[in-house]
PDB file of N, CA and C in Angstrom:
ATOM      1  N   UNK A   1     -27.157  -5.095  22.203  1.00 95.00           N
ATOM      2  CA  UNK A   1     -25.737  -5.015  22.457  1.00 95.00           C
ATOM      3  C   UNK A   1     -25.341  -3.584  22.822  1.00 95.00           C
ATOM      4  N   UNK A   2     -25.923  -2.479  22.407  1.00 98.00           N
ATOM      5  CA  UNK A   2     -25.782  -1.124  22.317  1.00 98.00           C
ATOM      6  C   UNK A   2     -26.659  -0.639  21.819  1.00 98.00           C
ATOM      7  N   UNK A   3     -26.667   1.024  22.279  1.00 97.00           N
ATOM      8  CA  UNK A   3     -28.024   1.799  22.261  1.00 97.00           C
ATOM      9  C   UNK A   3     -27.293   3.089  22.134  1.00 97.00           C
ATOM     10  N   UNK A   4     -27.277   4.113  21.431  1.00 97.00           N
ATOM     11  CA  UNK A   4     -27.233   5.630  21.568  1.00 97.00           C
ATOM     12  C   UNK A   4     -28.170   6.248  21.298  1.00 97.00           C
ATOM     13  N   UNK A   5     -27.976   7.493  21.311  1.00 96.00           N
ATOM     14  CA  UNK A   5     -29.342   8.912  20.649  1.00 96.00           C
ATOM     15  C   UNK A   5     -29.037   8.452  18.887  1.00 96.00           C
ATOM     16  N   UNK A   6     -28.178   7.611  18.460  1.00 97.00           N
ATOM     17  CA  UNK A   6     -28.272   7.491  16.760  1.00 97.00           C
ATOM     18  C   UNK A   6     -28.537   6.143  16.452  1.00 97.00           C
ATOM     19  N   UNK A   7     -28.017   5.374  17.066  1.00 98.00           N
ATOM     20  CA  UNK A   7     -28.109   3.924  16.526  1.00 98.00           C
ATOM     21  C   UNK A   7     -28.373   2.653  17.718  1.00 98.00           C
ATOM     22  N   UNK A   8     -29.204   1.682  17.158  1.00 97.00           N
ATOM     23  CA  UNK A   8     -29.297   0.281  18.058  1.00 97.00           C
ATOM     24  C   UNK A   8     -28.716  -0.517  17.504  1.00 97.00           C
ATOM     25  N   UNK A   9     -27.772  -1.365  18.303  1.00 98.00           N
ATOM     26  CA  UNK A   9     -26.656  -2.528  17.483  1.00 98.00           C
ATOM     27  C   UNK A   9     -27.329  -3.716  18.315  1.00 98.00           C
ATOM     28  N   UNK A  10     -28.076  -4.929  17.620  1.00 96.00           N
ATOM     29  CA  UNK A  10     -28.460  -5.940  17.487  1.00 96.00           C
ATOM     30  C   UNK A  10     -27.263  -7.364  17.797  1.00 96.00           C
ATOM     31  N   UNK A  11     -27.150  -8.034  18.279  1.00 97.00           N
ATOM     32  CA  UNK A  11     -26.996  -9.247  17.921  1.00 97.00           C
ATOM     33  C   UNK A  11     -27.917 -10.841  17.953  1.00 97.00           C
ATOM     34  N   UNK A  12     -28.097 -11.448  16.732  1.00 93.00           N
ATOM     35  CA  UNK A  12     -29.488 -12.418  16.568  1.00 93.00           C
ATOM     36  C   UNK A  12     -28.742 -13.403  15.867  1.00 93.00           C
ATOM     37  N   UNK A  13     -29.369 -14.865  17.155  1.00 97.00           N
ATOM     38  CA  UNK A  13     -28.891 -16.089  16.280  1.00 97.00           C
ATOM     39  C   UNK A  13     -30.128 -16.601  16.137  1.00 97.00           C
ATOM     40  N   UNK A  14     -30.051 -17.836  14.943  1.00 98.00           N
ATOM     41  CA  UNK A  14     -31.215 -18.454  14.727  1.00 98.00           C
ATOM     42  C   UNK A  14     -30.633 -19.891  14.016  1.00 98.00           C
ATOM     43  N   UNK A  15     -31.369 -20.821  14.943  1.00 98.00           N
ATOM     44  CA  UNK A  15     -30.759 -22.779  14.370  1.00 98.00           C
ATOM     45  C   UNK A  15     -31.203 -22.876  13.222  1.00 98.00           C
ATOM     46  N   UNK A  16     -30.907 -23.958  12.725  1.00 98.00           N
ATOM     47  CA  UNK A  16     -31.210 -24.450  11.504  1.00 98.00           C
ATOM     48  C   UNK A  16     -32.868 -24.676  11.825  1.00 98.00           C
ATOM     49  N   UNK A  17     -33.863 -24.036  11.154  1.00 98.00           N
ATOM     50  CA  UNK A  17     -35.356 -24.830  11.279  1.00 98.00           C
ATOM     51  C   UNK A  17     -36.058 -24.145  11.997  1.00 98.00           C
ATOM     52  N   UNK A  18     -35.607 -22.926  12.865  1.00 98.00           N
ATOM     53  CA  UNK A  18     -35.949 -21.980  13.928  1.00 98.00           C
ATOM     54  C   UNK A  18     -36.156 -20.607  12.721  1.00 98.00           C
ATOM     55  N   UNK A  19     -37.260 -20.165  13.101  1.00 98.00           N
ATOM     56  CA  UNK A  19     -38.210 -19.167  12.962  1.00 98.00           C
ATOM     57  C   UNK A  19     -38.450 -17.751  13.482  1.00 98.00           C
ATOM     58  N   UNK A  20     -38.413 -17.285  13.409  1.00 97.00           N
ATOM     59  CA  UNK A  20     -38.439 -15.587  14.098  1.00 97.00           C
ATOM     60  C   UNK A  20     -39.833 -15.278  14.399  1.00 97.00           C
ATOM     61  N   UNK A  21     -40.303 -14.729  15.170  1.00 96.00           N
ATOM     62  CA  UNK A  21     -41.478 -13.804  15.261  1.00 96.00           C
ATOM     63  C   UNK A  21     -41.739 -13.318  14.315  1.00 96.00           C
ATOM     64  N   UNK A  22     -43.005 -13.112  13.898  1.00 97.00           N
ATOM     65  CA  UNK A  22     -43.752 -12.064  13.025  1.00 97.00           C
ATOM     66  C   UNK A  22     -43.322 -10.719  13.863  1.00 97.00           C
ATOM     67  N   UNK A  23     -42.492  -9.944  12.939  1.00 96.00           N
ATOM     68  CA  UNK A  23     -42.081  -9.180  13.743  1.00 96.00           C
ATOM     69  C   UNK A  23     -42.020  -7.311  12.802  1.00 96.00           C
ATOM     70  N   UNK A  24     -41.845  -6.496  13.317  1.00 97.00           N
ATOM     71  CA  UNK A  24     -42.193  -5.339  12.341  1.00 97.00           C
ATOM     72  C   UNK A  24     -40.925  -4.395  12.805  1.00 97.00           C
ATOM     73  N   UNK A  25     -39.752  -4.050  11.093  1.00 96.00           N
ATOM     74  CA  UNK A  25     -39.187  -2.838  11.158  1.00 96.00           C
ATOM     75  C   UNK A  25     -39.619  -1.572  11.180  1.00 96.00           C
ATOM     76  N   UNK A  26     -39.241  -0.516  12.005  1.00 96.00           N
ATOM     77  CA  UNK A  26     -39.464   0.555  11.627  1.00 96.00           C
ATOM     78  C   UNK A  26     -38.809   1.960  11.623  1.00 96.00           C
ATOM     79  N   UNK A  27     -37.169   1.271  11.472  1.00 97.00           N
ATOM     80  CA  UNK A  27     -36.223   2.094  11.223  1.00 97.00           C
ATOM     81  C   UNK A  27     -35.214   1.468  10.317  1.00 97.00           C
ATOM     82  N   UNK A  28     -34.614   2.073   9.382  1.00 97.00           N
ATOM     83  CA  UNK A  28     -33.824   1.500   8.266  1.00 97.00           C
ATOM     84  C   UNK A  28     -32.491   0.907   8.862  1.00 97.00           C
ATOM     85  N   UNK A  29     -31.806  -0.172   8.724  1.00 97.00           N
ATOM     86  CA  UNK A  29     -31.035  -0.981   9.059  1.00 97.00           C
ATOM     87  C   UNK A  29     -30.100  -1.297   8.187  1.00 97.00           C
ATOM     88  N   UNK A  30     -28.878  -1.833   8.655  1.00 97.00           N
ATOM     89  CA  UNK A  30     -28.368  -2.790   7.929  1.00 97.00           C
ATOM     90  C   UNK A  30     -27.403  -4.093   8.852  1.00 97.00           C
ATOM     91  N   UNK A  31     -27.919  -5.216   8.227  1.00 97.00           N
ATOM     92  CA  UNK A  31     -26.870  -6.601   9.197  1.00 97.00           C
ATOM     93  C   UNK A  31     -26.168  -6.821   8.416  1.00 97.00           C
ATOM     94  N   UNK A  32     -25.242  -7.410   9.132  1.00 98.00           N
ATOM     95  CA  UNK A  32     -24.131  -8.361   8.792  1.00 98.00           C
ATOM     96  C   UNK A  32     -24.106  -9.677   9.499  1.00 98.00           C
ATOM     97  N   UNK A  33     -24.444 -10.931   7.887  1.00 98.00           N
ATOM     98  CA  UNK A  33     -24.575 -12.129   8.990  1.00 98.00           C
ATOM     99  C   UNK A  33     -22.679 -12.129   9.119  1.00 98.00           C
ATOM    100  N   UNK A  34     -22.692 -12.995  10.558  1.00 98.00           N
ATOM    101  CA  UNK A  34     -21.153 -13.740  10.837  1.00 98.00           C
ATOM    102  C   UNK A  34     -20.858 -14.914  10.576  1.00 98.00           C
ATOM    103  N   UNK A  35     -21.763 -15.884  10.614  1.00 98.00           N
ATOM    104  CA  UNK A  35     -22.419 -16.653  10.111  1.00 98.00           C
ATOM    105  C   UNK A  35     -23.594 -16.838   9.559  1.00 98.00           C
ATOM    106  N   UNK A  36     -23.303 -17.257   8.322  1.00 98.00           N
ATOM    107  CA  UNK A  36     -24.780 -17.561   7.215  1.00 98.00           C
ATOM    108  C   UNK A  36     -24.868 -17.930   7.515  1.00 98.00           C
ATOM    109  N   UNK A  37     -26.683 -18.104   6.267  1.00 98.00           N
ATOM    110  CA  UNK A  37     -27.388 -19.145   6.012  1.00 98.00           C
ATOM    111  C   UNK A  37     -28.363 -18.811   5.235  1.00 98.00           C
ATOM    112  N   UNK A  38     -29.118 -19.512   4.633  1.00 98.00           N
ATOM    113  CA  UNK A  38     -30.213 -18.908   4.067  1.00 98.00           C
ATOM    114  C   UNK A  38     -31.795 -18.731   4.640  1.00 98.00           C
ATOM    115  N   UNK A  39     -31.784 -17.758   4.387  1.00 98.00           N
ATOM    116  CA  UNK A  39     -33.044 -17.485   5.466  1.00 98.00           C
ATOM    117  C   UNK A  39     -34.436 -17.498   4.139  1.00 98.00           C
ATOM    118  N   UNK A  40     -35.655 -17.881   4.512  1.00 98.00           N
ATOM    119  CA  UNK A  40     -36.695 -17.723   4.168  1.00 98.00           C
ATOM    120  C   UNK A  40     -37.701 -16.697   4.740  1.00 98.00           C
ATOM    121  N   UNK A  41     -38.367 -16.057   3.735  1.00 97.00           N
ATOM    122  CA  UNK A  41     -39.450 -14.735   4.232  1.00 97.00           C
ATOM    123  C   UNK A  41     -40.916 -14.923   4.266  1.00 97.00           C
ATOM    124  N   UNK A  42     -41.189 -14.246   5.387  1.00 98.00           N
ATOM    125  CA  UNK A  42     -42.715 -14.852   5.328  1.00 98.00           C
ATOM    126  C   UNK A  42     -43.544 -13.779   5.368  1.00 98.00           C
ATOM    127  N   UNK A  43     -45.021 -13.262   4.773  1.00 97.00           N
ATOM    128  CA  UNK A  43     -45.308 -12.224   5.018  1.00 97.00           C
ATOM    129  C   UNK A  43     -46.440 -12.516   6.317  1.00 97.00           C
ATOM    130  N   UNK A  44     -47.206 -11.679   6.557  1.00 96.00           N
ATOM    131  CA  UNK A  44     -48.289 -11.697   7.751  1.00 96.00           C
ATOM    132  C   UNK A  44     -48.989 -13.143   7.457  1.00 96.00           C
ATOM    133  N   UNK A  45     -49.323 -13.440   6.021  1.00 96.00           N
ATOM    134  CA  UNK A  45     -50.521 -14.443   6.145  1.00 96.00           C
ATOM    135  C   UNK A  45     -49.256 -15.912   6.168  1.00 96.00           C
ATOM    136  N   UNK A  46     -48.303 -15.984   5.976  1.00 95.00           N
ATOM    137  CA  UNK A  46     -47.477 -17.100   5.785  1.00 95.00           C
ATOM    138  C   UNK A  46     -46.745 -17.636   4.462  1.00 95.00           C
ATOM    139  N   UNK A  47     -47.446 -16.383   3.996  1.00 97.00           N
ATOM    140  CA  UNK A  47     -46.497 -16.575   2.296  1.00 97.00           C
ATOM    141  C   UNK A  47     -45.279 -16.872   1.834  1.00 97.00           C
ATOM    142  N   UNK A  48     -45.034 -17.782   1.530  1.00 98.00           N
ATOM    143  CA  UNK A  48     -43.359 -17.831   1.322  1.00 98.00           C
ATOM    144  C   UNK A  48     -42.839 -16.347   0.439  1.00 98.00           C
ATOM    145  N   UNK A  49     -42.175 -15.562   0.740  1.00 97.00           N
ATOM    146  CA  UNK A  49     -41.721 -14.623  -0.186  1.00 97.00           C
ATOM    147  C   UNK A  49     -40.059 -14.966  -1.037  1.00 97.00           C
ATOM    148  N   UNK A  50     -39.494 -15.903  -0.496  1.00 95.00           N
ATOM    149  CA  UNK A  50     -38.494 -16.201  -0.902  1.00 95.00           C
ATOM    150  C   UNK A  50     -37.137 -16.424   0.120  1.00 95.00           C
ATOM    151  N   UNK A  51     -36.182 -17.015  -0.615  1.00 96.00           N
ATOM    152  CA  UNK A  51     -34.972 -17.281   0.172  1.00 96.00           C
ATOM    153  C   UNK A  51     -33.992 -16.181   0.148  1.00 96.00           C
ATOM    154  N   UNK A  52     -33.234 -15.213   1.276  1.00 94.00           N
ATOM    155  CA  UNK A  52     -32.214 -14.628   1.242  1.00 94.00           C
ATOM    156  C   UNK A  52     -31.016 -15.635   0.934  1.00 94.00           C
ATOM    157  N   UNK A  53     -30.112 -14.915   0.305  1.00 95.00           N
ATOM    158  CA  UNK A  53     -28.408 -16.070   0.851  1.00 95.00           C
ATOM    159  C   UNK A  53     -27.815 -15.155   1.304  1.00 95.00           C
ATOM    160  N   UNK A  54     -27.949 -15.079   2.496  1.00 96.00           N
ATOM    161  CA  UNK A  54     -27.397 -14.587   4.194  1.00 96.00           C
ATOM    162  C   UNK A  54     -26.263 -14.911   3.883  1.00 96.00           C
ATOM    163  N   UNK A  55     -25.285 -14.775   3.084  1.00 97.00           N
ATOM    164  CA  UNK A  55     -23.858 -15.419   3.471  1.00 97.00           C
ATOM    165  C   UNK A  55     -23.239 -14.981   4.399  1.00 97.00           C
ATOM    166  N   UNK A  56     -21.984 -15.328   4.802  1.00 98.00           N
ATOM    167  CA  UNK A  56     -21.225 -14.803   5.756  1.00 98.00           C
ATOM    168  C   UNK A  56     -20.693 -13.797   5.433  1.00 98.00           C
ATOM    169  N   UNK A  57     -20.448 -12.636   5.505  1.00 96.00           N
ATOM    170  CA  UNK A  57     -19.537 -11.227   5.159  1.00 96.00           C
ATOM    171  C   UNK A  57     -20.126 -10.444   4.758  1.00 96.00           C
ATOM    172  N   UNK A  58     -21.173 -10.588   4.275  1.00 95.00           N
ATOM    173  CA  UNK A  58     -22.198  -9.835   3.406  1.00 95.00           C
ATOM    174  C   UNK A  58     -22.923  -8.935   3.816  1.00 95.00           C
ATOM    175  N   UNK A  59     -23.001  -7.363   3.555  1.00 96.00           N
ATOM    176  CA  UNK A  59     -23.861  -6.205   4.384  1.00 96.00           C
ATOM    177  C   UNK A  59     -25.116  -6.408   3.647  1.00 96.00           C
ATOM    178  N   UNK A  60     -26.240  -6.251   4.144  1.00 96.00           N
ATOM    179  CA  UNK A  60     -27.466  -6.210   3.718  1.00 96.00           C
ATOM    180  C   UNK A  60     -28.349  -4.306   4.386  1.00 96.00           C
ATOM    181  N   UNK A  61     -27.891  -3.444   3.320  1.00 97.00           N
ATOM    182  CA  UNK A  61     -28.664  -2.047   3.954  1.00 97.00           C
ATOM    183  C   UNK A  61     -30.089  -2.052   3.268  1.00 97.00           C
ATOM    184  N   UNK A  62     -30.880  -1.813   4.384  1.00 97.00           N
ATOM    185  CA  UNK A  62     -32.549  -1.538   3.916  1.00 97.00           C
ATOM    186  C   UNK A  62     -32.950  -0.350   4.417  1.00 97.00           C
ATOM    187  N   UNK A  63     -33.799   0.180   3.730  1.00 97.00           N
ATOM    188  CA  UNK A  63     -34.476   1.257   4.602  1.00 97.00           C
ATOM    189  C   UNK A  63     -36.114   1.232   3.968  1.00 97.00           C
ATOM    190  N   UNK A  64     -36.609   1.898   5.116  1.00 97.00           N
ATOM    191  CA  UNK A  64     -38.140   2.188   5.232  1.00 97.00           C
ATOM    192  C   UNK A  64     -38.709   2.606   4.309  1.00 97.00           C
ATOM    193  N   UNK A  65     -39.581   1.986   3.173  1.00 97.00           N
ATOM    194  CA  UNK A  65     -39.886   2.995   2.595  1.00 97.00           C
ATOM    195  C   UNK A  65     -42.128   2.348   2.345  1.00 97.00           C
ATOM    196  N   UNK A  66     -42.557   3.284   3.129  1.00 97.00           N
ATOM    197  CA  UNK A  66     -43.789   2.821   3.562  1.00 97.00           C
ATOM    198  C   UNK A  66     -43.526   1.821   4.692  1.00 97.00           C
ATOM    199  N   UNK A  67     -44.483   0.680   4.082  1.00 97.00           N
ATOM    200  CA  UNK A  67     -44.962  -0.950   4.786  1.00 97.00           C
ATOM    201  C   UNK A  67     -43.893  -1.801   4.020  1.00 97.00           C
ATOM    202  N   UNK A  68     -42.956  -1.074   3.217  1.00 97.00           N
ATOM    203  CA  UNK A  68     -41.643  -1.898   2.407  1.00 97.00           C
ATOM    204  C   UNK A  68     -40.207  -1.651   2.902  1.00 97.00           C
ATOM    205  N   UNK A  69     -39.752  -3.059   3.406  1.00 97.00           N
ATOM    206  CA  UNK A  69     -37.900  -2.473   3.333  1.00 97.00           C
ATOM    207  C   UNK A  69     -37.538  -2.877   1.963  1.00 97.00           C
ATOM    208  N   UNK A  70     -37.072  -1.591   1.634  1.00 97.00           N
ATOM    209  CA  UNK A  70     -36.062  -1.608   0.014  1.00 97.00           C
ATOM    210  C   UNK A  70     -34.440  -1.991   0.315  1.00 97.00           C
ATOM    211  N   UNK A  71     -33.955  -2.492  -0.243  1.00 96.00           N
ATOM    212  CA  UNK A  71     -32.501  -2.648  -0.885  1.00 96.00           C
ATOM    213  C   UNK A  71     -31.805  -1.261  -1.008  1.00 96.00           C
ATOM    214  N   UNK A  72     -31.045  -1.374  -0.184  1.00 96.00           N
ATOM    215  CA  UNK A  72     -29.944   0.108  -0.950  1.00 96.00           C
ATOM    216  C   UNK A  72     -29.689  -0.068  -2.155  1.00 96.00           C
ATOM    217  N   UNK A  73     -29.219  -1.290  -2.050  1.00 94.00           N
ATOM    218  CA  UNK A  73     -28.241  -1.714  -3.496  1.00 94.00           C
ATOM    219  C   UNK A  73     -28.964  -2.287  -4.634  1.00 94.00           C
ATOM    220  N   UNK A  74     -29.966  -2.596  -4.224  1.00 91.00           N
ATOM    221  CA  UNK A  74     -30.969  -3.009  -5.624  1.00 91.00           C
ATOM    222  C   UNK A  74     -32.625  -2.959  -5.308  1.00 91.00           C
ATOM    223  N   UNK A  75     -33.397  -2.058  -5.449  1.00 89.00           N
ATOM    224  CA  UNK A  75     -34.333  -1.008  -5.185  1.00 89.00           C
ATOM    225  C   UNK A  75     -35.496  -2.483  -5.628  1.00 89.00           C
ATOM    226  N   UNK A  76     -35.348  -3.041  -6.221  1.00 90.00           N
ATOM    227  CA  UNK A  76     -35.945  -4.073  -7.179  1.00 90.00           C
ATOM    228  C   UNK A  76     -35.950  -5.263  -5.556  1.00 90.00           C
ATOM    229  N   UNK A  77     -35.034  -5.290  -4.922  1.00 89.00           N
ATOM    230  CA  UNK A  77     -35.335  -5.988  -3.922  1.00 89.00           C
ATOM    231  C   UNK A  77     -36.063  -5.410  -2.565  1.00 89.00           C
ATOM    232  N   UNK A  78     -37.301  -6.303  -2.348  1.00 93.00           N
ATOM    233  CA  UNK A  78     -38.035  -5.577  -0.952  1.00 93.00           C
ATOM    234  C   UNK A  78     -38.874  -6.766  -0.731  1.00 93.00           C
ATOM    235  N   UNK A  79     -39.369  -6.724   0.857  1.00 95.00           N
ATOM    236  CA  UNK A  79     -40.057  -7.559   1.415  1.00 95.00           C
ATOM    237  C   UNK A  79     -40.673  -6.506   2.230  1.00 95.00           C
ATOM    238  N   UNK A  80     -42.094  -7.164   2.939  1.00 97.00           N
ATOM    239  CA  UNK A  80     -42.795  -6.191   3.994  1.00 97.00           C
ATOM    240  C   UNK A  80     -41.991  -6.071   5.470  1.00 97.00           C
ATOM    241  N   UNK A  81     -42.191  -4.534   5.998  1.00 98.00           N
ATOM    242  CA  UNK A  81     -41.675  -4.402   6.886  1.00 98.00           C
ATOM    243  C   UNK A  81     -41.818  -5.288   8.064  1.00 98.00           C
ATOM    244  N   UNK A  82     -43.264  -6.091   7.981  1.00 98.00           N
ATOM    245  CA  UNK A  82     -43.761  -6.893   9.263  1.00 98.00           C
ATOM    246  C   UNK A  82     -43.415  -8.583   8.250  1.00 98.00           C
ATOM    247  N   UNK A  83     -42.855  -9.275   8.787  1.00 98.00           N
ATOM    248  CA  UNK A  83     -41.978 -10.158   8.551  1.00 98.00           C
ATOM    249  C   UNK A  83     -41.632 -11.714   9.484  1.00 98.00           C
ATOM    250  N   UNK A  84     -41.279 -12.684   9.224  1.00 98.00           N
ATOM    251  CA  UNK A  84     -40.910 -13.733   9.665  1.00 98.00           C
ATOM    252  C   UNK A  84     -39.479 -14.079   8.558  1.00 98.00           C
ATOM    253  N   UNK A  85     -38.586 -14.539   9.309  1.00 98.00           N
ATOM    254  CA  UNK A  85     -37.859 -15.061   8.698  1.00 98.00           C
ATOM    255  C   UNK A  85     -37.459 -16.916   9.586  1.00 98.00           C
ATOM    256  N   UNK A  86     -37.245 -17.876   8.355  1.00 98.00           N
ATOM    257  CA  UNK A  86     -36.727 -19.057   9.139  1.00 98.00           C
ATOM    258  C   UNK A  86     -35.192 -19.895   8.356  1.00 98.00           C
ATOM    259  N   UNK A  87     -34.742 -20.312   9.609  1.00 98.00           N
ATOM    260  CA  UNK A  87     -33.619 -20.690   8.717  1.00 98.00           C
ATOM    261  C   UNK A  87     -33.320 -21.739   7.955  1.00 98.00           C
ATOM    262  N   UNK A  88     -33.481 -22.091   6.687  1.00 98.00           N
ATOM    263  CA  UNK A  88     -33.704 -23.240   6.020  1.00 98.00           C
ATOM    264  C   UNK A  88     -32.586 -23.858   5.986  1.00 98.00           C
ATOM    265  N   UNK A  89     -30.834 -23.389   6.405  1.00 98.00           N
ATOM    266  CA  UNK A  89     -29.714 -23.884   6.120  1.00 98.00           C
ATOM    267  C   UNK A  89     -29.092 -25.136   7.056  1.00 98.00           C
ATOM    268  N   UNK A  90     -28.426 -25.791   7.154  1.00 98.00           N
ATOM    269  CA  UNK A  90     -27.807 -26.638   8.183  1.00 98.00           C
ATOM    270  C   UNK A  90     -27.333 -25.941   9.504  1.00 98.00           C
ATOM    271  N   UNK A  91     -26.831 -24.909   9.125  1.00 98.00           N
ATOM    272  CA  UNK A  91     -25.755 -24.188  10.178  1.00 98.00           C
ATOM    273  C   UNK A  91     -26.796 -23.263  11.184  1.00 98.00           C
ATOM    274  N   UNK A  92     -26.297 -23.071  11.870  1.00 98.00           N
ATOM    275  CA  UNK A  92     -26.990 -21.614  12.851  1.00 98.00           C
ATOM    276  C   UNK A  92     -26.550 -20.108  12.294  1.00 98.00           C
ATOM    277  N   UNK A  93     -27.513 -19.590  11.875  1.00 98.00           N
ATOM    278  CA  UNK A  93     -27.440 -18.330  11.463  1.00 98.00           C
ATOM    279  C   UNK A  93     -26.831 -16.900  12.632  1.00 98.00           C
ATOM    280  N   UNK A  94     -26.026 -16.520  12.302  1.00 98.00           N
ATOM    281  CA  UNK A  94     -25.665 -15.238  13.673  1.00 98.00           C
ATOM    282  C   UNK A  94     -25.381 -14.142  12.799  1.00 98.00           C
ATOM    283  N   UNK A  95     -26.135 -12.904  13.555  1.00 98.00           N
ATOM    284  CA  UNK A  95     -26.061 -11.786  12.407  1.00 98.00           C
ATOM    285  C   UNK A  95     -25.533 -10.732  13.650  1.00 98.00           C
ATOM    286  N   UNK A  96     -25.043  -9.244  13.375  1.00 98.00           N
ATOM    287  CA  UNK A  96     -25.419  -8.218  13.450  1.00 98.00           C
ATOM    288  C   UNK A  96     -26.090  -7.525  13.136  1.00 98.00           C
ATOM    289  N   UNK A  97     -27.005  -6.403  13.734  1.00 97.00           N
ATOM    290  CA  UNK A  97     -28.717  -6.033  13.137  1.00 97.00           C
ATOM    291  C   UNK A  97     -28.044  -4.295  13.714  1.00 97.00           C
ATOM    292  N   UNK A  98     -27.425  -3.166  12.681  1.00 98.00           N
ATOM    293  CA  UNK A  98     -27.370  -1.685  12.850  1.00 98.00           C
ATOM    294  C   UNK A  98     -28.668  -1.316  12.432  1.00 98.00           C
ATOM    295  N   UNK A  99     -29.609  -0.865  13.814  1.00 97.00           N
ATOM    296  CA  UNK A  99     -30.793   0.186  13.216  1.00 97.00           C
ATOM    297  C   UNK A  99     -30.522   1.966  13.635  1.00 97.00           C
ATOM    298  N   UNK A 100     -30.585   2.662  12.875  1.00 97.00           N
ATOM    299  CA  UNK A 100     -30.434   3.927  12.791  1.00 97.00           C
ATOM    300  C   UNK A 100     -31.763   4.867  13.050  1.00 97.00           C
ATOM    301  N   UNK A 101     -31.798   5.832  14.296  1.00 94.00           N
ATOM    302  CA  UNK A 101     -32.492   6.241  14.821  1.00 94.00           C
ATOM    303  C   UNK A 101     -32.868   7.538  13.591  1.00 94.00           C
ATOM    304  N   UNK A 102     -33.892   7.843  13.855  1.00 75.00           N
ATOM    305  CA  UNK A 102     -33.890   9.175  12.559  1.00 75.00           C
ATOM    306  C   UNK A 102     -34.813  10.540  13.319  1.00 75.00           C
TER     307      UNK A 102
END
C-alpha cells in the first residue's frame, strides 16, 4: 500500500480455510486486523502452534528478537519468525501489516 525510507504499510486478506505461505519476518511490525478472525500458526515442519483471536480493532506489535517475534505487550507470547498462518474462522480475515525499517 506504501513504502518510505521508515516504514512498509501492508494490506492482507485471507478466506475462511485459506492459508498463507510459509513465509519469514524480518523487521518488527505491528497489524491491525479490520476484520477478524482467528488465525492458526504453523511452524516450518507444520506444527500447529496455536490459535491467535485476530479480533477486529486489536493492535498486535511484535518485534524481532532472533528466529522469534515477541509480543510488545506480553514477552511470554512468541511464534517463529518463518511462519504460516490459516484462517480457521467463518469470516474473511483483512488486516493492516506496519513493518518498520531499522
Amino acid at each position: 500500500v506504501f513504502e518510505n525510507d521508515k516504514i512498509i504499510v501492508w494490506e492482507f486478506v485471507l478466506d475462511p480455510g485459506d492459508t498463507t505461505p510459509m513465509h519469514t519476518h524480518e523487521l518488527d511490525y505491528l497489524f491491525y486486523p479490520i476484520d477478524g478472525a482467528p488465525l492458526q500458526v504453523f511452524d516450518v515442519d507444520g506444527r500447529d502452534l496455536g490459535t491467535i483471536d485476530a479480533a477486529a480493532g486489536r493492535v498486535f506489535a511484535l518485534r524481532v528478537e532472533g528466529d522469534e517475534l515477541v509480543s510488545v505487550d506480553d514477552p511470554k507470547l512468541r511464534v517463529p519468525c518463518t511462519h504460516a498462518a490459516k484462517n480457521v474462522g467463518p469470516t474473511r480475515y483483512r488486516e493492516i501489516l506496519v513493518e518498520t525499517k531499522q
